[in-house]
Each structure stands twice: as structure tokens, then as C-alpha cells.
Amino acid sequence: MSVRTVLRMGDARLQRVAAPVRDFGGEELRELLRDMCDTMEALNGVGLAAPQIGVGLRVVIFGTPPAQDNGQNLRYPDADAVPYTVLVNPVITPLGEQYEEGWEGCLSLPGLRGVVPRFLHIRYQGHDEYGALIDRTVSGFHARVVQHECDHLDGILYPMRMTDMSRFGYTAELFPGREVQDE
Ligand code: NI
């Protein structure tokens, strides 16, 4: 088990465009994914992108890791369950023009939340850790998580997507009295 340090907004490595993975099934990718999964689980996150632990590759993970899939995520207890997914070299295609606003947090901005507009319906394609194709059409929270994580691969953090900075702040102030995780 190897929990890695998550880089925080302001670190230049979070603003770089990550490189595609070319070697599937190798030990390097396997180790990266193990560390990412351990880190996301330890911080109770709903997603993590490789650049957040300082690795400039187009790899994201999201959803509830199988080990703790009890249908609940402490950061987003109301969210529909998103299956644990390893997504490599992802491509997102918006389906329609419809946007939806929703609160987001990020392990690279601990303690903060903001309202971000995202496409409501998307198709995403990519590969799993073995190179097998993934091709899904999703909506709502699942679509939001994928858009958020894939943005990390292009150096984009969620505040850069916000259109109303009056709905950005510290979780403890935004949602007083509600028990929320630090992240
Ligand atoms: Ni994030």
C-alpha cells in the first residue's frame, strides 16, 4: 500500500498537459494504478488523475473502489454509485448542448467547494489498464466526475471552469453544521 502526496493547486505540475500511455499491461502502469487507488481510498475521494500525484500520464480513476463499495461515499453521500473505473487515454464527446450546475470538490483543493457547469450527457471512450476498450454513455454525476478527472489531464482545475465565483468557498462555511470530509 502506497499512499502518495496529492499536489495542490498552484503546483505547476497540475497545469501541464499529460502524455498518452503507450505501454499497457506493464509493471509501471500497474504500480501507478495501485498507488492511485490507495491514495484515493485513503483520502476518500471519488476520483483521481495521475498528474495529481505528479505523474504526467493520461490516466484517471474514479468511482467507489471495490473494497469499500457499500453504496456510500462520505464526500458525496447523495451521489448515485459510480462503478470503480480505470480509464486510460480518455476521449470525451458531449452529447447535446445541455449543461448542469453542481458542487464539486477536488483533492488538490482541500476544504473547498465550487459550483461548476458540466455537460449533462457525455460519451467517454478509452482503455482499461490492460488496453481493453471502454465505451460508455453516461449522465449526471457520473458524467460530471469523468469531465472533472479528464480535465486534470489537460491542466485544468475546476475553478477554471466556474462561471460564478460567488459560489466558491470553504466547505465548512458553505455548509455549516453539516458533517463533511476535509476534502
Ligand atoms: Ni480533481
Short mmCIF file of N, CA and C and ligand atoms in Angstrom, two decimals:
data_model
loop_
_atom_site.label_atom_id
_atom_site.label_comp_id
_atom_site.label_asym_id
_atom_site.label_seq_id
_atom_site.Cartn_x
_atom_site.Cartn_y
_atom_site.Cartn_z
N MET A 1 0.86 -1.19 0.00
CA MET A 1 0.00 0.00 0.00
C MET A 1 0.88 1.23 0.00
N SER A 2 0.59 2.10 -0.93
CA SER A 2 1.41 3.30 -1.05
C SER A 2 0.54 4.52 -1.32
N VAL A 3 0.30 5.27 -0.25
CA VAL A 3 -0.49 6.49 -0.38
C VAL A 3 0.45 7.63 -0.74
N ARG A 4 0.21 8.25 -1.87
CA ARG A 4 1.10 9.30 -2.35
C ARG A 4 0.57 10.68 -1.95
N THR A 5 1.47 11.64 -1.96
CA THR A 5 1.08 13.03 -1.68
C THR A 5 0.32 13.58 -2.88
N VAL A 6 -0.82 14.20 -2.61
CA VAL A 6 -1.60 14.82 -3.68
C VAL A 6 -1.15 16.27 -3.82
N LEU A 7 -0.77 16.64 -5.04
CA LEU A 7 -0.33 18.01 -5.30
C LEU A 7 -1.51 18.96 -5.15
N ARG A 8 -1.20 20.18 -4.70
CA ARG A 8 -2.28 21.14 -4.51
C ARG A 8 -2.20 22.25 -5.55
N MET A 9 -3.35 22.87 -5.79
CA MET A 9 -3.46 23.93 -6.79
C MET A 9 -2.38 24.97 -6.55
N GLY A 10 -1.69 25.33 -7.60
CA GLY A 10 -0.56 26.24 -7.51
C GLY A 10 0.72 25.53 -7.92
N ASP A 11 0.72 24.19 -7.75
CA ASP A 11 1.86 23.40 -8.20
C ASP A 11 1.84 23.34 -9.74
N ALA A 12 2.93 23.72 -10.36
CA ALA A 12 2.98 23.82 -11.82
C ALA A 12 2.69 22.49 -12.51
N ARG A 13 2.96 21.38 -11.82
CA ARG A 13 2.73 20.06 -12.44
C ARG A 13 1.25 19.78 -12.71
N LEU A 14 0.37 20.50 -12.00
CA LEU A 14 -1.06 20.30 -12.21
C LEU A 14 -1.55 21.02 -13.45
N GLN A 15 -0.72 21.87 -14.03
CA GLN A 15 -1.15 22.67 -15.18
C GLN A 15 -0.58 22.16 -16.49
N ARG A 16 0.12 21.04 -16.43
CA ARG A 16 0.71 20.51 -17.67
C ARG A 16 -0.27 19.60 -18.39
N VAL A 17 -0.06 19.48 -19.70
CA VAL A 17 -0.84 18.52 -20.50
C VAL A 17 -0.13 17.17 -20.39
N ALA A 18 -0.87 16.16 -19.95
CA ALA A 18 -0.27 14.84 -19.72
C ALA A 18 -0.10 14.08 -21.04
N ALA A 19 0.83 13.14 -21.03
CA ALA A 19 1.16 12.36 -22.24
C ALA A 19 0.34 11.06 -22.29
N PRO A 20 0.01 10.60 -23.50
CA PRO A 20 -0.72 9.34 -23.63
C PRO A 20 0.11 8.15 -23.13
N VAL A 21 -0.58 7.14 -22.62
CA VAL A 21 0.07 5.88 -22.23
C VAL A 21 0.25 5.04 -23.48
N ARG A 22 1.44 4.48 -23.66
CA ARG A 22 1.69 3.64 -24.83
C ARG A 22 1.92 2.18 -24.44
N ASP A 23 2.30 1.96 -23.19
CA ASP A 23 2.67 0.62 -22.75
C ASP A 23 1.61 0.09 -21.77
N PHE A 24 0.71 -0.75 -22.29
CA PHE A 24 -0.32 -1.33 -21.43
C PHE A 24 0.18 -2.64 -20.83
N GLY A 25 -0.32 -2.94 -19.67
CA GLY A 25 -0.02 -4.23 -19.07
C GLY A 25 1.36 -4.32 -18.43
N GLY A 26 2.11 -3.21 -18.43
CA GLY A 26 3.44 -3.22 -17.83
C GLY A 26 3.39 -2.96 -16.33
N GLU A 27 4.53 -3.20 -15.69
CA GLU A 27 4.61 -3.03 -14.23
C GLU A 27 4.46 -1.56 -13.84
N GLU A 28 4.96 -0.65 -14.70
CA GLU A 28 4.90 0.78 -14.38
C GLU A 28 3.45 1.25 -14.23
N LEU A 29 2.62 0.86 -15.19
CA LEU A 29 1.21 1.26 -15.15
C LEU A 29 0.50 0.60 -13.97
N ARG A 30 0.84 -0.68 -13.73
CA ARG A 30 0.21 -1.40 -12.63
C ARG A 30 0.53 -0.73 -11.29
N GLU A 31 1.79 -0.35 -11.12
CA GLU A 31 2.20 0.31 -9.87
C GLU A 31 1.53 1.66 -9.71
N LEU A 32 1.48 2.41 -10.81
CA LEU A 32 0.82 3.72 -10.78
C LEU A 32 -0.63 3.58 -10.33
N LEU A 33 -1.32 2.59 -10.90
CA LEU A 33 -2.74 2.42 -10.59
C LEU A 33 -2.94 1.96 -9.14
N ARG A 34 -2.01 1.15 -8.66
CA ARG A 34 -2.11 0.71 -7.27
C ARG A 34 -1.97 1.92 -6.34
N ASP A 35 -0.99 2.75 -6.62
CA ASP A 35 -0.78 3.95 -5.80
C ASP A 35 -1.97 4.91 -5.89
N MET A 36 -2.49 5.07 -7.10
CA MET A 36 -3.63 5.98 -7.26
C MET A 36 -4.84 5.48 -6.48
N CYS A 37 -5.09 4.18 -6.56
CA CYS A 37 -6.23 3.59 -5.85
C CYS A 37 -6.05 3.73 -4.35
N ASP A 38 -4.85 3.42 -3.84
CA ASP A 38 -4.57 3.54 -2.40
C ASP A 38 -4.76 4.98 -1.95
N THR A 39 -4.30 5.92 -2.75
CA THR A 39 -4.36 7.34 -2.39
C THR A 39 -5.81 7.82 -2.38
N MET A 40 -6.56 7.45 -3.41
CA MET A 40 -7.96 7.88 -3.48
C MET A 40 -8.76 7.31 -2.33
N GLU A 41 -8.50 6.04 -2.01
CA GLU A 41 -9.21 5.39 -0.91
C GLU A 41 -8.88 6.04 0.42
N ALA A 42 -7.59 6.30 0.64
CA ALA A 42 -7.15 6.87 1.92
C ALA A 42 -7.76 8.25 2.14
N LEU A 43 -7.96 8.99 1.06
CA LEU A 43 -8.49 10.35 1.18
C LEU A 43 -9.99 10.40 0.94
N ASN A 44 -10.57 9.19 0.72
CA ASN A 44 -12.00 9.08 0.50
C ASN A 44 -12.47 9.93 -0.67
N GLY A 45 -11.67 9.95 -1.73
CA GLY A 45 -12.04 10.72 -2.92
C GLY A 45 -12.94 9.92 -3.83
N VAL A 46 -13.52 10.62 -4.80
CA VAL A 46 -14.39 9.95 -5.77
C VAL A 46 -13.67 9.80 -7.11
N GLY A 47 -12.51 10.43 -7.22
CA GLY A 47 -11.73 10.31 -8.44
C GLY A 47 -10.34 10.87 -8.23
N LEU A 48 -9.44 10.43 -9.11
CA LEU A 48 -8.06 10.92 -9.03
C LEU A 48 -7.41 10.79 -10.40
N ALA A 49 -6.63 11.79 -10.76
CA ALA A 49 -5.91 11.77 -12.03
C ALA A 49 -4.42 11.67 -11.75
N ALA A 50 -3.69 10.96 -12.62
CA ALA A 50 -2.26 10.72 -12.39
C ALA A 50 -1.47 12.02 -12.14
N PRO A 51 -1.75 13.11 -12.86
CA PRO A 51 -0.98 14.34 -12.59
C PRO A 51 -1.10 14.83 -11.14
N GLN A 52 -2.19 14.45 -10.46
CA GLN A 52 -2.37 14.89 -9.07
C GLN A 52 -1.34 14.26 -8.14
N ILE A 53 -0.74 13.14 -8.55
CA ILE A 53 0.36 12.59 -7.75
C ILE A 53 1.69 12.78 -8.48
N GLY A 54 1.70 13.71 -9.42
CA GLY A 54 2.94 14.12 -10.05
C GLY A 54 3.38 13.26 -11.23
N VAL A 55 2.43 12.45 -11.76
CA VAL A 55 2.76 11.59 -12.90
C VAL A 55 2.04 12.13 -14.14
N GLY A 56 2.79 12.54 -15.13
CA GLY A 56 2.22 13.19 -16.31
C GLY A 56 1.74 12.24 -17.38
N LEU A 57 0.84 11.33 -16.99
CA LEU A 57 0.27 10.37 -17.94
C LEU A 57 -1.25 10.49 -17.95
N ARG A 58 -1.85 10.13 -19.11
CA ARG A 58 -3.30 10.28 -19.26
C ARG A 58 -4.03 9.07 -18.64
N VAL A 59 -4.06 9.09 -17.33
CA VAL A 59 -4.67 8.01 -16.55
C VAL A 59 -5.54 8.64 -15.47
N VAL A 60 -6.80 8.21 -15.40
CA VAL A 60 -7.66 8.62 -14.30
C VAL A 60 -8.33 7.40 -13.70
N ILE A 61 -8.69 7.51 -12.43
CA ILE A 61 -9.55 6.50 -11.81
C ILE A 61 -10.70 7.25 -11.16
N PHE A 62 -11.84 6.59 -11.06
CA PHE A 62 -12.98 7.21 -10.38
C PHE A 62 -13.95 6.13 -9.95
N GLY A 63 -14.90 6.55 -9.12
CA GLY A 63 -15.89 5.60 -8.61
C GLY A 63 -15.49 5.10 -7.25
N THR A 64 -16.26 4.17 -6.76
CA THR A 64 -16.01 3.63 -5.43
C THR A 64 -15.18 2.37 -5.57
N PRO A 65 -13.96 2.36 -4.98
CA PRO A 65 -13.13 1.16 -5.08
C PRO A 65 -13.88 -0.04 -4.53
N PRO A 66 -13.70 -1.21 -5.14
CA PRO A 66 -14.46 -2.40 -4.77
C PRO A 66 -14.39 -2.70 -3.28
N ALA A 67 -13.23 -2.44 -2.67
CA ALA A 67 -13.02 -2.79 -1.26
C ALA A 67 -13.99 -2.04 -0.35
N GLN A 68 -14.41 -0.84 -0.76
CA GLN A 68 -15.27 -0.07 0.16
C GLN A 68 -16.59 0.31 -0.51
N ASP A 69 -16.99 -0.50 -1.47
CA ASP A 69 -18.23 -0.20 -2.16
C ASP A 69 -19.42 -0.66 -1.31
N ASN A 70 -19.83 0.21 -0.43
CA ASN A 70 -21.02 -0.09 0.35
C ASN A 70 -22.16 0.82 -0.10
N GLY A 71 -22.01 1.33 -1.32
CA GLY A 71 -23.06 2.17 -1.89
C GLY A 71 -23.03 3.59 -1.35
N GLN A 72 -22.02 3.91 -0.58
CA GLN A 72 -21.96 5.24 0.04
C GLN A 72 -20.57 5.81 -0.15
N ASN A 73 -20.52 7.08 -0.46
CA ASN A 73 -19.25 7.78 -0.45
C ASN A 73 -19.40 8.93 0.52
N LEU A 74 -18.44 9.04 1.43
CA LEU A 74 -18.58 10.03 2.51
C LEU A 74 -18.52 11.47 1.99
N ARG A 75 -17.81 11.65 0.89
CA ARG A 75 -17.73 13.01 0.36
C ARG A 75 -19.00 13.38 -0.39
N TYR A 76 -19.58 12.42 -1.06
CA TYR A 76 -20.78 12.66 -1.85
C TYR A 76 -21.82 11.60 -1.51
N PRO A 77 -22.36 11.66 -0.27
CA PRO A 77 -23.25 10.59 0.17
C PRO A 77 -24.53 10.49 -0.65
N ASP A 78 -24.91 11.59 -1.32
CA ASP A 78 -26.16 11.57 -2.07
C ASP A 78 -25.97 11.12 -3.52
N ALA A 79 -24.73 10.96 -3.89
CA ALA A 79 -24.46 10.67 -5.30
C ALA A 79 -24.82 9.23 -5.64
N ASP A 80 -25.29 9.05 -6.85
CA ASP A 80 -25.51 7.70 -7.36
C ASP A 80 -24.15 7.01 -7.41
N ALA A 81 -24.17 5.72 -7.17
CA ALA A 81 -22.91 4.98 -7.18
C ALA A 81 -22.32 4.99 -8.60
N VAL A 82 -21.05 5.29 -8.68
CA VAL A 82 -20.34 5.24 -9.95
C VAL A 82 -19.40 4.04 -9.86
N PRO A 83 -19.45 3.12 -10.81
CA PRO A 83 -18.60 1.92 -10.72
C PRO A 83 -17.12 2.30 -10.77
N TYR A 84 -16.31 1.59 -9.98
CA TYR A 84 -14.88 1.86 -9.99
C TYR A 84 -14.33 1.61 -11.39
N THR A 85 -13.66 2.62 -11.94
CA THR A 85 -13.20 2.56 -13.33
C THR A 85 -11.78 3.07 -13.45
N VAL A 86 -10.97 2.32 -14.17
CA VAL A 86 -9.64 2.79 -14.60
C VAL A 86 -9.79 3.22 -16.05
N LEU A 87 -9.44 4.47 -16.34
CA LEU A 87 -9.63 4.99 -17.69
C LEU A 87 -8.32 5.60 -18.18
N VAL A 88 -7.81 5.03 -19.27
CA VAL A 88 -6.51 5.43 -19.81
C VAL A 88 -6.74 6.05 -21.19
N ASN A 89 -6.04 7.13 -21.47
CA ASN A 89 -6.14 7.85 -22.75
C ASN A 89 -7.59 8.17 -23.11
N PRO A 90 -8.33 8.81 -22.21
CA PRO A 90 -9.76 9.02 -22.44
C PRO A 90 -10.05 10.08 -23.50
N VAL A 91 -11.20 9.87 -24.14
CA VAL A 91 -11.76 10.86 -25.07
C VAL A 91 -13.21 11.07 -24.66
N ILE A 92 -13.59 12.34 -24.49
CA ILE A 92 -14.96 12.67 -24.09
C ILE A 92 -15.66 13.34 -25.27
N THR A 93 -16.88 12.88 -25.55
CA THR A 93 -17.71 13.53 -26.56
C THR A 93 -19.00 13.99 -25.89
N PRO A 94 -19.25 15.31 -25.82
CA PRO A 94 -20.52 15.77 -25.26
C PRO A 94 -21.67 15.33 -26.15
N LEU A 95 -22.77 14.91 -25.52
CA LEU A 95 -23.97 14.53 -26.27
C LEU A 95 -25.01 15.60 -26.00
N GLY A 96 -25.22 16.44 -26.98
CA GLY A 96 -26.15 17.56 -26.81
C GLY A 96 -25.46 18.74 -26.17
N GLU A 97 -26.23 19.79 -26.01
CA GLU A 97 -25.67 21.07 -25.52
C GLU A 97 -26.02 21.29 -24.06
N GLN A 98 -26.78 20.36 -23.49
CA GLN A 98 -27.31 20.60 -22.15
C GLN A 98 -26.24 20.59 -21.08
N TYR A 99 -26.26 21.63 -20.25
CA TYR A 99 -25.35 21.75 -19.11
C TYR A 99 -26.12 21.53 -17.82
N GLU A 100 -25.38 21.17 -16.79
CA GLU A 100 -25.96 21.11 -15.46
C GLU A 100 -24.95 21.69 -14.48
N GLU A 101 -25.44 22.46 -13.51
CA GLU A 101 -24.55 23.00 -12.48
C GLU A 101 -24.53 22.06 -11.29
N GLY A 102 -23.38 21.94 -10.65
CA GLY A 102 -23.30 21.09 -9.47
C GLY A 102 -22.06 21.43 -8.66
N TRP A 103 -22.13 21.12 -7.37
CA TRP A 103 -20.99 21.36 -6.47
C TRP A 103 -19.89 20.35 -6.74
N GLU A 104 -18.67 20.83 -6.77
CA GLU A 104 -17.51 19.95 -6.92
C GLU A 104 -16.46 20.27 -5.88
N GLY A 105 -15.73 19.24 -5.51
CA GLY A 105 -14.54 19.40 -4.71
C GLY A 105 -13.41 18.70 -5.44
N CYS A 106 -12.21 18.82 -4.90
CA CYS A 106 -11.06 18.21 -5.56
C CYS A 106 -9.99 17.98 -4.51
N LEU A 107 -9.34 16.82 -4.57
CA LEU A 107 -8.30 16.52 -3.59
C LEU A 107 -7.12 17.50 -3.70
N SER A 108 -7.03 18.22 -4.81
CA SER A 108 -5.97 19.22 -4.97
C SER A 108 -6.37 20.59 -4.43
N LEU A 109 -7.62 20.71 -3.96
CA LEU A 109 -8.09 21.95 -3.31
C LEU A 109 -8.80 21.57 -2.02
N PRO A 110 -8.06 21.04 -1.05
CA PRO A 110 -8.70 20.51 0.16
C PRO A 110 -9.51 21.58 0.88
N GLY A 111 -10.71 21.16 1.29
CA GLY A 111 -11.56 22.04 2.11
C GLY A 111 -12.41 23.00 1.32
N LEU A 112 -12.32 22.98 0.00
CA LEU A 112 -13.06 23.94 -0.83
C LEU A 112 -14.11 23.24 -1.69
N ARG A 113 -15.11 24.01 -2.08
CA ARG A 113 -16.14 23.53 -2.99
C ARG A 113 -16.55 24.68 -3.91
N GLY A 114 -16.99 24.31 -5.11
CA GLY A 114 -17.49 25.33 -6.02
C GLY A 114 -18.52 24.76 -6.96
N VAL A 115 -19.37 25.62 -7.49
CA VAL A 115 -20.39 25.19 -8.46
C VAL A 115 -19.81 25.29 -9.86
N VAL A 116 -19.88 24.17 -10.58
CA VAL A 116 -19.26 24.08 -11.90
C VAL A 116 -20.30 23.60 -12.91
N PRO A 117 -20.42 24.30 -14.04
CA PRO A 117 -21.29 23.78 -15.11
C PRO A 117 -20.57 22.68 -15.89
N ARG A 118 -21.28 21.58 -16.13
CA ARG A 118 -20.72 20.46 -16.90
C ARG A 118 -21.76 19.97 -17.88
N PHE A 119 -21.30 19.33 -18.95
CA PHE A 119 -22.25 18.69 -19.86
C PHE A 119 -23.03 17.62 -19.10
N LEU A 120 -24.35 17.60 -19.35
CA LEU A 120 -25.21 16.65 -18.65
C LEU A 120 -25.04 15.22 -19.19
N HIS A 121 -24.89 15.12 -20.51
CA HIS A 121 -24.76 13.79 -21.14
C HIS A 121 -23.46 13.74 -21.93
N ILE A 122 -22.71 12.69 -21.72
CA ILE A 122 -21.47 12.52 -22.50
C ILE A 122 -21.29 11.05 -22.89
N ARG A 123 -20.47 10.87 -23.90
CA ARG A 123 -19.94 9.55 -24.20
C ARG A 123 -18.45 9.61 -23.87
N TYR A 124 -17.94 8.59 -23.18
CA TYR A 124 -16.49 8.57 -22.99
C TYR A 124 -15.92 7.23 -23.44
N GLN A 125 -14.75 7.36 -24.05
CA GLN A 125 -14.06 6.20 -24.58
C GLN A 125 -12.62 6.21 -24.07
N GLY A 126 -12.03 5.05 -24.04
CA GLY A 126 -10.65 4.94 -23.59
C GLY A 126 -10.32 3.48 -23.40
N HIS A 127 -9.32 3.23 -22.58
CA HIS A 127 -8.88 1.87 -22.36
C HIS A 127 -8.79 1.59 -20.86
N ASP A 128 -8.93 0.32 -20.50
CA ASP A 128 -8.65 -0.05 -19.12
C ASP A 128 -7.14 -0.34 -19.00
N GLU A 129 -6.72 -0.83 -17.85
CA GLU A 129 -5.27 -1.00 -17.61
C GLU A 129 -4.64 -2.07 -18.50
N TYR A 130 -5.50 -2.93 -19.11
CA TYR A 130 -4.96 -3.99 -19.97
C TYR A 130 -5.04 -3.61 -21.45
N GLY A 131 -5.59 -2.43 -21.73
CA GLY A 131 -5.70 -1.98 -23.11
C GLY A 131 -7.06 -2.28 -23.72
N ALA A 132 -7.95 -2.93 -22.96
CA ALA A 132 -9.30 -3.22 -23.48
C ALA A 132 -10.09 -1.93 -23.62
N LEU A 133 -10.95 -1.88 -24.62
CA LEU A 133 -11.72 -0.68 -24.90
C LEU A 133 -12.82 -0.46 -23.87
N ILE A 134 -13.00 0.80 -23.50
CA ILE A 134 -14.13 1.22 -22.68
C ILE A 134 -14.92 2.22 -23.52
N ASP A 135 -16.23 2.06 -23.57
CA ASP A 135 -17.07 2.97 -24.35
C ASP A 135 -18.41 3.06 -23.63
N ARG A 136 -18.64 4.20 -22.98
CA ARG A 136 -19.85 4.34 -22.17
C ARG A 136 -20.56 5.64 -22.47
N THR A 137 -21.86 5.61 -22.34
CA THR A 137 -22.69 6.81 -22.44
C THR A 137 -23.31 7.02 -21.06
N VAL A 138 -23.03 8.18 -20.46
CA VAL A 138 -23.46 8.41 -19.08
C VAL A 138 -24.03 9.82 -18.92
N SER A 139 -24.67 10.06 -17.77
CA SER A 139 -25.30 11.35 -17.49
C SER A 139 -25.05 11.76 -16.06
N GLY A 140 -25.38 13.01 -15.76
CA GLY A 140 -25.44 13.49 -14.38
C GLY A 140 -24.11 13.39 -13.65
N PHE A 141 -24.16 12.84 -12.43
CA PHE A 141 -22.98 12.83 -11.57
C PHE A 141 -21.83 12.03 -12.18
N HIS A 142 -22.16 10.90 -12.77
CA HIS A 142 -21.14 10.07 -13.42
C HIS A 142 -20.43 10.88 -14.51
N ALA A 143 -21.21 11.59 -15.32
CA ALA A 143 -20.65 12.42 -16.40
C ALA A 143 -19.81 13.56 -15.82
N ARG A 144 -20.26 14.11 -14.71
CA ARG A 144 -19.53 15.21 -14.05
C ARG A 144 -18.16 14.73 -13.57
N VAL A 145 -18.14 13.58 -12.92
CA VAL A 145 -16.88 13.06 -12.37
C VAL A 145 -15.87 12.81 -13.50
N VAL A 146 -16.33 12.25 -14.60
CA VAL A 146 -15.44 11.96 -15.72
C VAL A 146 -14.88 13.25 -16.31
N GLN A 147 -15.74 14.25 -16.47
CA GLN A 147 -15.28 15.53 -17.04
C GLN A 147 -14.27 16.20 -16.11
N HIS A 148 -14.54 16.13 -14.80
CA HIS A 148 -13.62 16.73 -13.82
C HIS A 148 -12.25 16.05 -13.88
N GLU A 149 -12.27 14.71 -13.85
CA GLU A 149 -10.99 13.98 -13.82
C GLU A 149 -10.20 14.16 -15.12
N CYS A 150 -10.89 14.11 -16.24
CA CYS A 150 -10.19 14.23 -17.53
C CYS A 150 -9.64 15.63 -17.73
N ASP A 151 -10.29 16.63 -17.14
CA ASP A 151 -9.75 17.99 -17.19
C ASP A 151 -8.34 18.05 -16.59
N HIS A 152 -8.11 17.25 -15.53
CA HIS A 152 -6.78 17.24 -14.90
C HIS A 152 -5.69 16.87 -15.91
N LEU A 153 -6.04 16.08 -16.92
CA LEU A 153 -5.05 15.62 -17.90
C LEU A 153 -4.65 16.74 -18.85
N ASP A 154 -5.47 17.79 -18.88
CA ASP A 154 -5.15 18.94 -19.72
C ASP A 154 -4.78 20.16 -18.87
N GLY A 155 -4.47 19.91 -17.62
CA GLY A 155 -4.01 21.00 -16.74
C GLY A 155 -5.10 21.93 -16.26
N ILE A 156 -6.35 21.43 -16.29
CA ILE A 156 -7.49 22.29 -15.90
C ILE A 156 -8.04 21.84 -14.55
N LEU A 157 -8.12 22.79 -13.63
CA LEU A 157 -8.72 22.53 -12.32
C LEU A 157 -10.11 23.19 -12.30
N TYR A 158 -11.02 22.62 -11.47
CA TYR A 158 -12.42 23.03 -11.59
C TYR A 158 -12.68 24.52 -11.44
N PRO A 159 -11.91 25.27 -10.61
CA PRO A 159 -12.21 26.72 -10.55
C PRO A 159 -12.05 27.40 -11.91
N MET A 160 -11.23 26.81 -12.78
CA MET A 160 -11.03 27.38 -14.11
C MET A 160 -12.25 27.17 -14.99
N ARG A 161 -13.17 26.32 -14.58
CA ARG A 161 -14.43 26.07 -15.31
C ARG A 161 -15.60 26.83 -14.73
N MET A 162 -15.39 27.47 -13.58
CA MET A 162 -16.50 28.12 -12.89
C MET A 162 -16.91 29.41 -13.60
N THR A 163 -18.21 29.71 -13.53
CA THR A 163 -18.71 30.94 -14.14
C THR A 163 -19.24 31.91 -13.09
N ASP A 164 -19.36 31.44 -11.84
CA ASP A 164 -19.90 32.29 -10.77
C ASP A 164 -19.06 32.07 -9.51
N MET A 165 -18.08 32.96 -9.32
CA MET A 165 -17.15 32.78 -8.19
C MET A 165 -17.80 33.09 -6.84
N SER A 166 -19.03 33.57 -6.84
CA SER A 166 -19.71 33.77 -5.55
C SER A 166 -20.13 32.43 -4.96
N ARG A 167 -20.09 31.39 -5.77
CA ARG A 167 -20.42 30.05 -5.26
C ARG A 167 -19.16 29.18 -5.20
N PHE A 168 -18.15 29.76 -4.57
CA PHE A 168 -16.88 29.08 -4.36
C PHE A 168 -16.43 29.41 -2.95
N GLY A 169 -16.05 28.40 -2.17
CA GLY A 169 -15.62 28.72 -0.82
C GLY A 169 -15.26 27.49 -0.02
N TYR A 170 -15.07 27.73 1.26
CA TYR A 170 -14.71 26.65 2.18
C TYR A 170 -15.95 25.86 2.57
N THR A 171 -15.80 24.56 2.52
CA THR A 171 -16.92 23.67 2.79
C THR A 171 -17.58 23.98 4.14
N ALA A 172 -16.75 24.23 5.15
CA ALA A 172 -17.28 24.45 6.50
C ALA A 172 -18.15 25.72 6.56
N GLU A 173 -17.84 26.70 5.72
CA GLU A 173 -18.62 27.94 5.71
C GLU A 173 -19.84 27.82 4.80
N LEU A 174 -19.67 27.09 3.70
CA LEU A 174 -20.76 26.93 2.74
C LEU A 174 -21.88 26.06 3.31
N PHE A 175 -21.47 25.04 4.04
CA PHE A 175 -22.45 24.06 4.55
C PHE A 175 -22.30 23.94 6.06
N PRO A 176 -22.59 25.01 6.81
CA PRO A 176 -22.37 24.98 8.25
C PRO A 176 -23.22 23.90 8.92
N GLY A 177 -22.61 23.25 9.86
CA GLY A 177 -23.33 22.25 10.64
C GLY A 177 -23.45 20.91 9.97
N ARG A 178 -23.06 20.84 8.72
CA ARG A 178 -23.13 19.56 8.04
C ARG A 178 -21.81 18.85 8.17
N GLU A 179 -21.87 17.61 8.54
CA GLU A 179 -20.63 16.87 8.72
C GLU A 179 -20.08 16.49 7.36
N VAL A 180 -18.95 17.10 7.03
CA VAL A 180 -18.35 16.81 5.73
C VAL A 180 -16.87 16.47 5.93
N GLN A 181 -16.38 15.72 4.98
CA GLN A 181 -14.95 15.40 4.99
C GLN A 181 -14.14 16.66 4.77
N ASP A 182 -12.90 16.61 5.13
CA ASP A 182 -11.99 17.73 4.90
C ASP A 182 -11.91 18.03 3.41
N GLU A 183 -11.96 16.98 2.61
CA GLU A 183 -11.81 17.17 1.16
C GLU A 183 -13.12 17.57 0.53
NI NI B 1 -9.82 16.96 -9.01
#
